[in-house]
Amino acid sequence: MDRDQNDFSKGSISSNILVLALPMTAAQLVNVLYSVVDRIYLGRLPGSSHLALTGLGVTIPIVSIIMGLANLCGTGGAPLCSICRGRGDDEEAERIMGNSFSLLMILGVAATAFFLALKTPILYLFGASTETFPYANDYMTIYLCGTLFVMISLGMNPFINSQGFGKIGMMTVVLGAAVNIILDPIFIFLFQMGVKGAALATVISQGLSAVWVLQFLTSRRALLRLRVKCLGMNRKRTGQIISLGLSGFFMNMTNSLVQVVCNATLQSYGGDLYVGIMTIINSLREVFIMPVHGLTNGSQPVAGFNYGAGLYGRVREAIRFSVIGTVLYAGLFWAAAMGVPGLLIRVFNNEPEVIAAGIPAMRIYFGLFILMSLQIAGQGVFVGLGRSKQAVFFSLLRKAVINAPLTVILPIWMGTTGVFVAEAVSQLIGGLACFATMYWTVYRPLGRMKDREPAAI
């Protein structure tokens, strides 16, 4: 394999980022279809109204926690691999990848056992009602059986992207999503399995994605290979992975926390109807925020590689490109959410009461979406350059410190509207704080640093 084609110190920064970001964005968009397609189908089950959709929404926090555990290893290890590649230390990069894989397996087994043992009280805690619990329980029981597949496909795919193989990383997700989309209607409607069919389709598709990832990372096509000798866990190395990965982990965990608080609050003030509306809004957020994540994640290997190589001017260029791109895209989605919210809601459910209550809720929830994109861009810079403390802090600030408390407090005076206002307020404060900190502590100081001279050959 010609390593020069994956050398991010050469060529234009925008080209390097887009070569990774476009397939990664496509992959992440398709990845969201795993869950979103399930929700679209289940929202149209005959005789179940919005209860199946609401029941599936109750499981979202658990799914988010599992994804957070995968991100702990993937977003923690992959940027470190990029930095090591930039320094020319491929051996250490492979050991980081091996340690990350071992950590994934341990966390995956532990999560499966924990949630299977306690799923009933957890689902009720997360907002299930007597009517929606059967749907949530059926989905979660089967989904948890495929936890290791999710951990491998989601947690190890960043190591493919960090080596510059954006198209291979995209195929990891496209393969699974294509199978999922095909199997969903067969299992849900033809075999009349309902929620169980949706979960089974997801597990099978994630299993195929996991096989694809392992096959590539153990093949000679990979620049960095997953080797048995690198699976042994080193305390210092594992600590570095966890430290940097805590940003992605806390992002998912705080998303889960807020979702739990939102479901419980909405159940109290508005019942199953508003829990279902929040499920639709979260589904739309997942779809439309993926290109922002894709561009940010595509810039991380490029920024990390050049940072490791001491090419600080190229790092600043990567930051500028990713920030401008995320803001422009976020503006397009904001316009759609403000202009045609009813059309977006009808993709999931046509019931008049859902549409009537969902339109004002969506406009409030996404009112300051552009500012949230600034946080994603800023936090992506922190992760890409290995600055774990800042990344973790801003992961916790917006959701745990601002959003969750306001979700409980504001509905006392504003009812269900307060839940959606809390999200908008957190986007305002969290987005501006994260971006301003990144600008003054990373971007500006990099401008005063001289590029490292290339080593003599």
Short mmCIF file of C-alpha atoms in Angstrom, two decimals:
data_model
loop_
_atom_site.label_atom_id
_atom_site.label_comp_id
_atom_site.label_asym_id
_atom_site.label_seq_id
_atom_site.Cartn_x
_atom_site.Cartn_y
_atom_site.Cartn_z
CA MET A 1 0.00 0.00 0.00
CA ASP A 2 1.36 3.42 -1.02
CA ARG A 3 1.45 5.41 2.19
CA ASP A 4 1.88 8.73 0.38
CA GLN A 5 -1.77 8.71 -0.68
CA ASN A 6 -2.71 8.78 3.00
CA ASP A 7 -0.15 11.44 3.97
CA PHE A 8 -2.25 14.41 5.10
CA SER A 9 0.78 16.73 5.14
CA LYS A 10 0.58 16.88 1.34
CA GLY A 11 -2.02 18.39 -0.97
CA SER A 12 -4.72 20.91 -0.12
CA ILE A 13 -6.33 20.75 3.30
CA SER A 14 -9.84 21.00 1.87
CA SER A 15 -9.23 18.07 -0.47
CA ASN A 16 -7.76 15.94 2.31
CA ILE A 17 -10.73 16.67 4.57
CA LEU A 18 -13.37 16.13 1.89
CA VAL A 19 -11.82 12.83 0.79
CA LEU A 20 -12.55 11.61 4.32
CA ALA A 21 -15.55 13.74 5.22
CA LEU A 22 -17.78 12.97 2.24
CA PRO A 23 -17.76 9.19 2.65
CA MET A 24 -17.83 9.55 6.45
CA THR A 25 -20.82 11.86 6.20
CA ALA A 26 -22.58 9.45 3.86
CA ALA A 27 -21.74 6.61 6.23
CA GLN A 28 -23.06 8.43 9.27
CA LEU A 29 -26.23 9.47 7.48
CA VAL A 30 -26.82 5.88 6.46
CA ASN A 31 -25.97 4.76 9.99
CA VAL A 32 -28.80 6.87 11.37
CA LEU A 33 -31.14 5.04 9.03
CA TYR A 34 -30.67 1.97 11.23
CA SER A 35 -32.87 3.53 13.88
CA VAL A 36 -34.79 6.12 11.89
CA VAL A 37 -36.17 3.60 9.39
CA ASP A 38 -37.27 1.47 12.33
CA ARG A 39 -39.16 4.46 13.74
CA ILE A 40 -40.76 5.32 10.41
CA TYR A 41 -42.09 1.77 9.98
CA LEU A 42 -43.16 1.37 13.59
CA GLY A 43 -44.95 4.71 13.51
CA ARG A 44 -47.25 3.14 10.92
CA LEU A 45 -48.01 -0.19 12.56
CA PRO A 46 -51.75 -0.81 12.24
CA GLY A 47 -53.70 -0.54 15.47
CA SER A 48 -50.78 0.68 17.62
CA SER A 49 -51.13 4.42 16.89
CA HIS A 50 -48.02 6.20 18.18
CA LEU A 51 -47.45 3.75 21.05
CA ALA A 52 -44.88 1.59 19.21
CA LEU A 53 -42.96 4.71 18.19
CA THR A 54 -43.09 6.01 21.75
CA GLY A 55 -41.96 2.65 23.13
CA LEU A 56 -38.98 2.66 20.79
CA GLY A 57 -38.18 6.20 21.90
CA VAL A 58 -37.89 4.99 25.48
CA THR A 59 -35.03 2.70 24.41
CA ILE A 60 -33.02 5.55 22.84
CA PRO A 61 -31.12 6.39 26.07
CA ILE A 62 -29.89 2.79 26.37
CA VAL A 63 -28.82 2.72 22.73
CA SER A 64 -27.06 6.06 23.30
CA ILE A 65 -25.16 4.67 26.30
CA ILE A 66 -23.96 1.68 24.26
CA MET A 67 -22.87 4.01 21.47
CA GLY A 68 -21.10 6.12 24.07
CA LEU A 69 -19.09 3.12 25.23
CA ALA A 70 -18.09 2.46 21.62
CA ASN A 71 -17.12 6.12 21.18
CA LEU A 72 -15.05 5.93 24.34
CA CYS A 73 -12.72 3.61 22.47
CA GLY A 74 -13.16 4.83 18.90
CA THR A 75 -12.97 8.59 19.39
CA GLY A 76 -10.34 8.05 22.07
CA GLY A 77 -8.02 5.77 20.14
CA ALA A 78 -8.38 6.92 16.53
CA PRO A 79 -7.12 10.54 17.02
CA LEU A 80 -4.14 9.16 18.96
CA CYS A 81 -3.43 6.86 16.00
CA SER A 82 -3.49 9.85 13.64
CA ILE A 83 -1.06 11.79 15.81
CA CYS A 84 1.28 8.77 16.02
CA ARG A 85 1.11 8.34 12.23
CA GLY A 86 2.06 11.99 11.82
CA ARG A 87 5.10 11.36 14.01
CA GLY A 88 5.97 8.23 12.02
CA ASP A 89 5.40 5.85 14.97
CA ASP A 90 3.24 3.15 13.35
CA GLU A 91 4.10 0.55 15.98
CA GLU A 92 2.60 2.64 18.78
CA ALA A 93 -0.39 3.41 16.58
CA GLU A 94 -1.09 -0.32 16.21
CA ARG A 95 -0.78 -0.88 19.93
CA ILE A 96 -3.29 1.90 20.57
CA MET A 97 -5.70 0.24 18.15
CA GLY A 98 -5.20 -3.17 19.80
CA ASN A 99 -5.78 -1.74 23.26
CA SER A 100 -8.93 -0.02 22.03
CA PHE A 101 -10.31 -3.27 20.66
CA SER A 102 -9.71 -5.14 23.92
CA LEU A 103 -11.38 -2.35 25.87
CA LEU A 104 -14.36 -2.50 23.49
CA MET A 105 -14.85 -6.20 24.16
CA ILE A 106 -14.72 -5.79 27.93
CA LEU A 107 -17.17 -2.89 27.96
CA GLY A 108 -19.49 -4.62 25.50
CA VAL A 109 -19.84 -7.76 27.61
CA ALA A 110 -20.37 -5.71 30.77
CA ALA A 111 -23.05 -3.51 29.14
CA THR A 112 -24.94 -6.51 27.77
CA ALA A 113 -25.08 -8.24 31.14
CA PHE A 114 -26.04 -5.06 33.01
CA PHE A 115 -28.92 -3.98 30.80
CA LEU A 116 -30.34 -7.48 30.31
CA ALA A 117 -30.46 -7.95 34.08
CA LEU A 118 -32.05 -4.58 34.86
CA LYS A 119 -33.94 -3.66 31.70
CA THR A 120 -37.43 -3.64 33.25
CA PRO A 121 -36.81 -1.04 35.98
CA ILE A 122 -34.53 0.93 33.66
CA LEU A 123 -37.17 1.19 30.91
CA TYR A 124 -39.80 2.41 33.37
CA LEU A 125 -37.26 4.88 34.77
CA PHE A 126 -36.54 6.11 31.24
CA GLY A 127 -40.18 7.01 30.59
CA ALA A 128 -42.06 3.82 29.68
CA SER A 129 -45.73 3.57 30.60
CA THR A 130 -47.90 0.48 31.01
CA GLU A 131 -48.98 0.85 27.36
CA THR A 132 -45.53 1.41 25.86
CA PHE A 133 -43.43 -0.96 28.00
CA PRO A 134 -44.19 -4.11 25.94
CA TYR A 135 -42.87 -2.42 22.79
CA ALA A 136 -39.76 -1.10 24.54
CA ASN A 137 -39.05 -4.44 26.22
CA ASP A 138 -39.41 -6.47 23.02
CA TYR A 139 -37.05 -4.19 21.11
CA MET A 140 -34.44 -3.89 23.84
CA THR A 141 -34.20 -7.61 24.63
CA ILE A 142 -33.21 -8.49 21.08
CA TYR A 143 -31.07 -5.40 20.49
CA LEU A 144 -28.92 -6.13 23.55
CA CYS A 145 -28.01 -9.53 22.14
CA GLY A 146 -26.11 -7.70 19.40
CA THR A 147 -24.24 -5.25 21.64
CA LEU A 148 -20.81 -6.62 20.70
CA PHE A 149 -21.63 -6.16 17.01
CA VAL A 150 -22.51 -2.52 17.65
CA MET A 151 -19.35 -1.99 19.69
CA ILE A 152 -17.07 -3.42 16.99
CA SER A 153 -18.65 -1.73 13.98
CA LEU A 154 -18.99 1.67 15.65
CA GLY A 155 -15.88 1.58 17.84
CA MET A 156 -13.36 0.22 15.32
CA ASN A 157 -14.53 1.99 12.17
CA PRO A 158 -12.78 5.26 13.20
CA PHE A 159 -9.47 3.38 12.95
CA ILE A 160 -10.20 2.73 9.28
CA ASN A 161 -10.99 6.40 8.69
CA SER A 162 -7.94 7.58 10.65
CA GLN A 163 -5.73 5.76 8.13
CA GLY A 164 -7.30 7.65 5.26
CA PHE A 165 -9.63 4.92 3.98
CA GLY A 166 -12.80 6.97 4.01
CA LYS A 167 -14.56 4.88 1.37
CA ILE A 168 -13.86 1.64 3.22
CA GLY A 169 -15.20 3.23 6.40
CA MET A 170 -18.29 4.34 4.52
CA MET A 171 -18.90 0.80 3.27
CA THR A 172 -18.87 -0.46 6.86
CA VAL A 173 -22.06 1.43 7.52
CA VAL A 174 -23.62 1.25 4.05
CA LEU A 175 -23.41 -2.54 4.11
CA GLY A 176 -25.22 -2.82 7.41
CA ALA A 177 -27.77 -0.13 6.62
CA ALA A 178 -28.68 -1.65 3.26
CA VAL A 179 -29.32 -5.00 4.90
CA ASN A 180 -31.29 -3.32 7.69
CA ILE A 181 -33.51 -1.40 5.30
CA ILE A 182 -34.22 -4.55 3.30
CA LEU A 183 -34.94 -6.73 6.32
CA ASP A 184 -37.09 -4.19 8.22
CA PRO A 185 -40.29 -4.46 6.15
CA ILE A 186 -39.83 -8.21 5.78
CA PHE A 187 -39.56 -8.87 9.51
CA ILE A 188 -41.94 -6.12 10.69
CA PHE A 189 -44.80 -6.58 8.24
CA LEU A 190 -44.36 -9.79 6.19
CA PHE A 191 -43.41 -11.98 9.17
CA GLN A 192 -45.63 -9.82 11.42
CA MET A 193 -42.90 -9.54 14.07
CA GLY A 194 -43.50 -5.83 14.74
CA VAL A 195 -40.99 -4.29 17.14
CA LYS A 196 -39.15 -7.60 17.50
CA GLY A 197 -38.58 -7.67 13.75
CA ALA A 198 -37.09 -4.18 13.78
CA ALA A 199 -34.64 -5.18 16.50
CA LEU A 200 -33.69 -8.44 14.75
CA ALA A 201 -33.01 -6.61 11.48
CA THR A 202 -30.74 -4.18 13.32
CA VAL A 203 -28.76 -6.94 15.05
CA ILE A 204 -28.17 -8.84 11.80
CA SER A 205 -27.08 -5.72 9.94
CA GLN A 206 -24.70 -4.63 12.71
CA GLY A 207 -23.22 -8.13 12.74
CA LEU A 208 -22.36 -7.88 9.05
CA SER A 209 -20.80 -4.44 9.60
CA ALA A 210 -18.66 -5.84 12.43
CA VAL A 211 -17.38 -8.66 10.19
CA TRP A 212 -16.51 -6.11 7.48
CA VAL A 213 -14.49 -3.97 9.91
CA LEU A 214 -12.53 -6.89 11.34
CA GLN A 215 -11.83 -8.33 7.92
CA PHE A 216 -10.29 -5.07 6.71
CA LEU A 217 -8.29 -4.22 9.84
CA THR A 218 -6.69 -7.68 9.87
CA SER A 219 -5.90 -7.63 6.14
CA ARG A 220 -2.78 -6.45 4.34
CA ARG A 221 -4.70 -3.59 2.79
CA ALA A 222 -4.66 -1.70 6.10
CA LEU A 223 -1.72 0.58 6.90
CA LEU A 224 -2.21 -0.22 10.58
CA ARG A 225 -3.33 -3.78 11.31
CA LEU A 226 -5.19 -5.27 14.24
CA ARG A 227 -2.68 -7.82 15.55
CA VAL A 228 -2.99 -10.34 18.37
CA LYS A 229 0.30 -9.17 19.89
CA CYS A 230 -1.16 -5.67 20.31
CA LEU A 231 -4.29 -6.73 22.20
CA GLY A 232 -2.60 -6.75 25.59
CA MET A 233 -3.75 -3.75 27.59
CA ASN A 234 -1.19 -1.28 28.90
CA ARG A 235 -2.31 0.92 31.78
CA LYS A 236 -0.78 4.15 30.48
CA ARG A 237 -1.92 3.62 26.89
CA THR A 238 -5.42 2.61 27.93
CA GLY A 239 -5.58 5.64 30.21
CA GLN A 240 -4.77 7.92 27.27
CA ILE A 241 -7.47 6.30 25.16
CA ILE A 242 -10.09 6.66 27.87
CA SER A 243 -9.04 10.21 28.72
CA LEU A 244 -9.49 11.42 25.15
CA GLY A 245 -12.50 9.20 24.49
CA LEU A 246 -14.40 10.58 27.47
CA SER A 247 -15.51 13.47 25.27
CA GLY A 248 -17.42 11.20 22.89
CA PHE A 249 -18.57 9.04 25.79
CA PHE A 250 -19.93 11.95 27.79
CA MET A 251 -21.58 13.38 24.70
CA ASN A 252 -23.59 10.18 24.37
CA MET A 253 -24.10 9.81 28.11
CA THR A 254 -25.34 13.36 28.51
CA ASN A 255 -27.59 12.87 25.48
CA SER A 256 -28.93 9.81 27.26
CA LEU A 257 -29.34 11.73 30.52
CA VAL A 258 -31.24 14.55 28.85
CA GLN A 259 -33.40 12.09 26.93
CA VAL A 260 -34.32 10.32 30.16
CA VAL A 261 -35.16 13.62 31.86
CA CYS A 262 -37.11 14.80 28.79
CA ASN A 263 -39.11 11.56 28.55
CA ALA A 264 -39.93 11.54 32.25
CA THR A 265 -40.88 15.24 32.27
CA LEU A 266 -42.95 14.99 29.09
CA GLN A 267 -44.66 11.86 30.39
CA SER A 268 -45.60 13.79 33.52
CA TYR A 269 -46.82 16.97 31.79
CA GLY A 270 -48.04 15.68 28.41
CA GLY A 271 -48.26 11.88 28.43
CA ASP A 272 -47.32 9.41 25.67
CA LEU A 273 -48.18 11.93 22.94
CA TYR A 274 -45.31 14.27 23.84
CA VAL A 275 -42.84 11.41 24.40
CA GLY A 276 -43.67 10.34 20.85
CA ILE A 277 -43.14 13.88 19.57
CA MET A 278 -39.73 14.01 21.25
CA THR A 279 -38.88 10.69 19.56
CA ILE A 280 -39.66 12.26 16.17
CA ILE A 281 -37.64 15.39 16.95
CA ASN A 282 -34.67 13.31 18.10
CA SER A 283 -34.90 11.23 14.93
CA LEU A 284 -34.75 14.35 12.78
CA ARG A 285 -31.89 15.74 14.85
CA GLU A 286 -29.93 12.52 14.39
CA VAL A 287 -30.40 12.63 10.62
CA PHE A 288 -29.64 16.29 10.04
CA ILE A 289 -26.76 16.61 12.48
CA MET A 290 -24.81 13.76 10.89
CA PRO A 291 -23.24 15.86 8.10
CA VAL A 292 -21.95 18.22 10.80
CA HIS A 293 -20.38 15.29 12.62
CA GLY A 294 -19.13 13.86 9.32
CA LEU A 295 -17.27 17.04 8.37
CA THR A 296 -15.89 17.43 11.89
CA ASN A 297 -14.78 13.80 12.08
CA GLY A 298 -13.27 14.04 8.61
CA SER A 299 -11.14 16.98 9.70
CA GLN A 300 -9.84 15.26 12.85
CA PRO A 301 -7.39 12.80 11.19
CA VAL A 302 -6.11 15.61 8.96
CA ALA A 303 -5.67 18.06 11.84
CA GLY A 304 -4.20 15.41 14.14
CA PHE A 305 -1.72 14.16 11.51
CA ASN A 306 -0.47 17.67 10.73
CA TYR A 307 -0.34 18.54 14.43
CA GLY A 308 1.84 15.47 15.04
CA ALA A 309 4.01 16.50 12.09
CA GLY A 310 4.37 20.05 13.45
CA LEU A 311 2.62 21.71 10.50
CA TYR A 312 0.58 24.18 12.52
CA GLY A 313 -0.45 26.41 9.63
CA ARG A 314 -2.19 23.43 8.03
CA VAL A 315 -3.90 22.66 11.34
CA ARG A 316 -5.36 26.19 11.41
CA GLU A 317 -6.51 25.78 7.82
CA ALA A 318 -8.27 22.52 8.74
CA ILE A 319 -10.02 24.27 11.64
CA ARG A 320 -11.24 27.10 9.42
CA PHE A 321 -12.56 24.75 6.77
CA SER A 322 -14.46 22.54 9.22
CA VAL A 323 -16.01 25.46 11.10
CA ILE A 324 -17.21 27.28 7.99
CA GLY A 325 -18.62 24.07 6.53
CA THR A 326 -20.53 23.11 9.67
CA VAL A 327 -22.10 26.57 10.04
CA LEU A 328 -23.22 26.72 6.42
CA TYR A 329 -24.83 23.29 6.58
CA ALA A 330 -26.48 23.97 9.93
CA GLY A 331 -28.05 27.06 8.40
CA LEU A 332 -29.69 24.95 5.68
CA PHE A 333 -31.24 22.55 8.16
CA TRP A 334 -32.37 25.39 10.40
CA ALA A 335 -34.25 26.89 7.45
CA ALA A 336 -35.99 23.55 6.77
CA ALA A 337 -36.94 23.05 10.42
CA MET A 338 -38.36 26.56 10.68
CA GLY A 339 -40.06 26.57 7.26
CA VAL A 340 -41.60 23.11 6.83
CA PRO A 341 -41.75 21.39 10.25
CA GLY A 342 -45.08 19.74 9.48
CA LEU A 343 -43.69 18.08 6.38
CA LEU A 344 -40.78 16.65 8.36
CA ILE A 345 -43.07 15.32 11.10
CA ARG A 346 -45.32 13.58 8.56
CA VAL A 347 -42.41 11.38 7.51
CA PHE A 348 -42.89 9.60 10.84
CA ASN A 349 -46.55 10.06 11.73
CA ASN A 350 -49.69 11.51 10.15
CA GLU A 351 -51.91 11.77 13.23
CA PRO A 352 -53.36 15.30 13.48
CA GLU A 353 -52.68 15.66 17.21
CA VAL A 354 -49.03 14.69 16.73
CA ILE A 355 -48.57 17.25 13.94
CA ALA A 356 -50.42 20.03 15.78
CA ALA A 357 -48.35 19.67 18.94
CA GLY A 358 -45.12 18.82 17.13
CA ILE A 359 -44.80 21.90 14.90
CA PRO A 360 -44.33 24.53 17.66
CA ALA A 361 -42.19 22.11 19.65
CA MET A 362 -39.84 21.58 16.70
CA ARG A 363 -39.46 25.29 15.98
CA ILE A 364 -38.46 25.97 19.56
CA TYR A 365 -36.12 22.96 19.81
CA PHE A 366 -34.19 23.82 16.63
CA GLY A 367 -34.39 27.60 16.97
CA LEU A 368 -30.68 27.98 17.78
CA PHE A 369 -29.37 24.91 15.95
CA ILE A 370 -26.65 26.92 14.19
CA LEU A 371 -25.02 27.73 17.52
CA MET A 372 -25.01 24.06 18.48
CA SER A 373 -23.01 23.34 15.31
CA LEU A 374 -20.33 25.68 16.67
CA GLN A 375 -19.98 23.47 19.72
CA ILE A 376 -19.62 20.35 17.58
CA ALA A 377 -16.95 22.05 15.47
CA GLY A 378 -15.06 23.38 18.50
CA GLN A 379 -15.24 20.12 20.37
CA GLY A 380 -14.05 18.25 17.28
CA VAL A 381 -10.92 20.40 17.28
CA PHE A 382 -10.20 19.56 20.92
CA VAL A 383 -10.58 15.83 20.26
CA GLY A 384 -8.56 15.86 17.04
CA LEU A 385 -5.59 17.52 18.77
CA GLY A 386 -5.74 15.28 21.84
CA ARG A 387 -6.99 17.96 24.27
CA SER A 388 -9.13 15.71 26.40
CA LYS A 389 -9.89 18.06 29.32
CA GLN A 390 -11.53 20.74 27.20
CA ALA A 391 -13.41 18.19 25.12
CA VAL A 392 -14.82 16.48 28.21
CA PHE A 393 -15.74 19.77 29.89
CA PHE A 394 -17.85 21.02 27.00
CA SER A 395 -19.47 17.60 26.57
CA LEU A 396 -20.76 17.94 30.13
CA LEU A 397 -21.51 21.67 30.13
CA ARG A 398 -24.30 21.90 27.58
CA LYS A 399 -26.26 18.78 28.44
CA ALA A 400 -25.58 17.91 32.08
CA VAL A 401 -25.01 21.38 33.56
CA ILE A 402 -27.42 23.49 31.48
CA ASN A 403 -29.96 21.34 29.63
CA ALA A 404 -30.93 18.67 32.18
CA PRO A 405 -31.62 21.06 35.09
CA LEU A 406 -33.58 23.46 32.88
CA THR A 407 -35.63 20.55 31.53
CA VAL A 408 -36.84 19.92 35.07
CA ILE A 409 -37.21 23.56 36.16
CA LEU A 410 -38.78 25.35 33.18
CA PRO A 411 -41.85 23.06 32.79
CA ILE A 412 -42.97 24.11 36.28
CA TRP A 413 -43.99 27.44 34.71
CA MET A 414 -44.11 26.61 30.99
CA GLY A 415 -45.45 23.04 30.87
CA THR A 416 -44.23 20.86 28.00
CA THR A 417 -42.94 23.95 26.17
CA GLY A 418 -40.27 24.32 28.85
CA VAL A 419 -38.64 21.05 27.78
CA PHE A 420 -38.02 22.39 24.27
CA VAL A 421 -36.97 25.85 25.50
CA ALA A 422 -34.33 24.19 27.70
CA GLU A 423 -32.70 22.70 24.61
CA ALA A 424 -32.58 26.04 22.82
CA VAL A 425 -31.01 27.78 25.84
CA SER A 426 -28.34 25.08 26.14
CA GLN A 427 -27.51 25.46 22.43
CA LEU A 428 -27.00 29.20 22.90
CA ILE A 429 -24.75 29.04 25.96
CA GLY A 430 -22.92 25.80 25.20
CA GLY A 431 -22.24 26.61 21.55
CA LEU A 432 -20.82 30.08 22.15
CA ALA A 433 -18.75 29.01 25.16
CA CYS A 434 -17.14 26.04 23.39
CA PHE A 435 -16.33 27.88 20.18
CA ALA A 436 -14.92 30.95 21.95
CA THR A 437 -12.69 28.76 24.12
CA MET A 438 -11.41 26.82 21.10
CA TYR A 439 -10.65 30.06 19.26
CA TRP A 440 -8.69 31.70 22.08
CA THR A 441 -6.89 28.63 23.45
CA VAL A 442 -6.16 26.66 20.26
CA TYR A 443 -6.65 28.56 17.01
CA ARG A 444 -4.97 31.84 18.02
CA PRO A 445 -1.95 30.20 19.77
CA LEU A 446 -1.35 27.94 16.74
CA GLY A 447 -0.92 31.10 14.66
CA ARG A 448 2.10 32.05 16.77
CA MET A 449 3.82 28.67 16.38
CA LYS A 450 6.36 28.05 13.62
CA ASP A 451 6.04 24.95 11.47
CA ARG A 452 8.55 22.20 12.19
CA GLU A 453 11.22 21.77 9.56
CA PRO A 454 11.01 18.45 7.68
CA ALA A 455 13.53 15.84 8.78
CA ALA A 456 16.60 15.45 6.56
CA ILE A 457 16.63 12.31 4.44
#
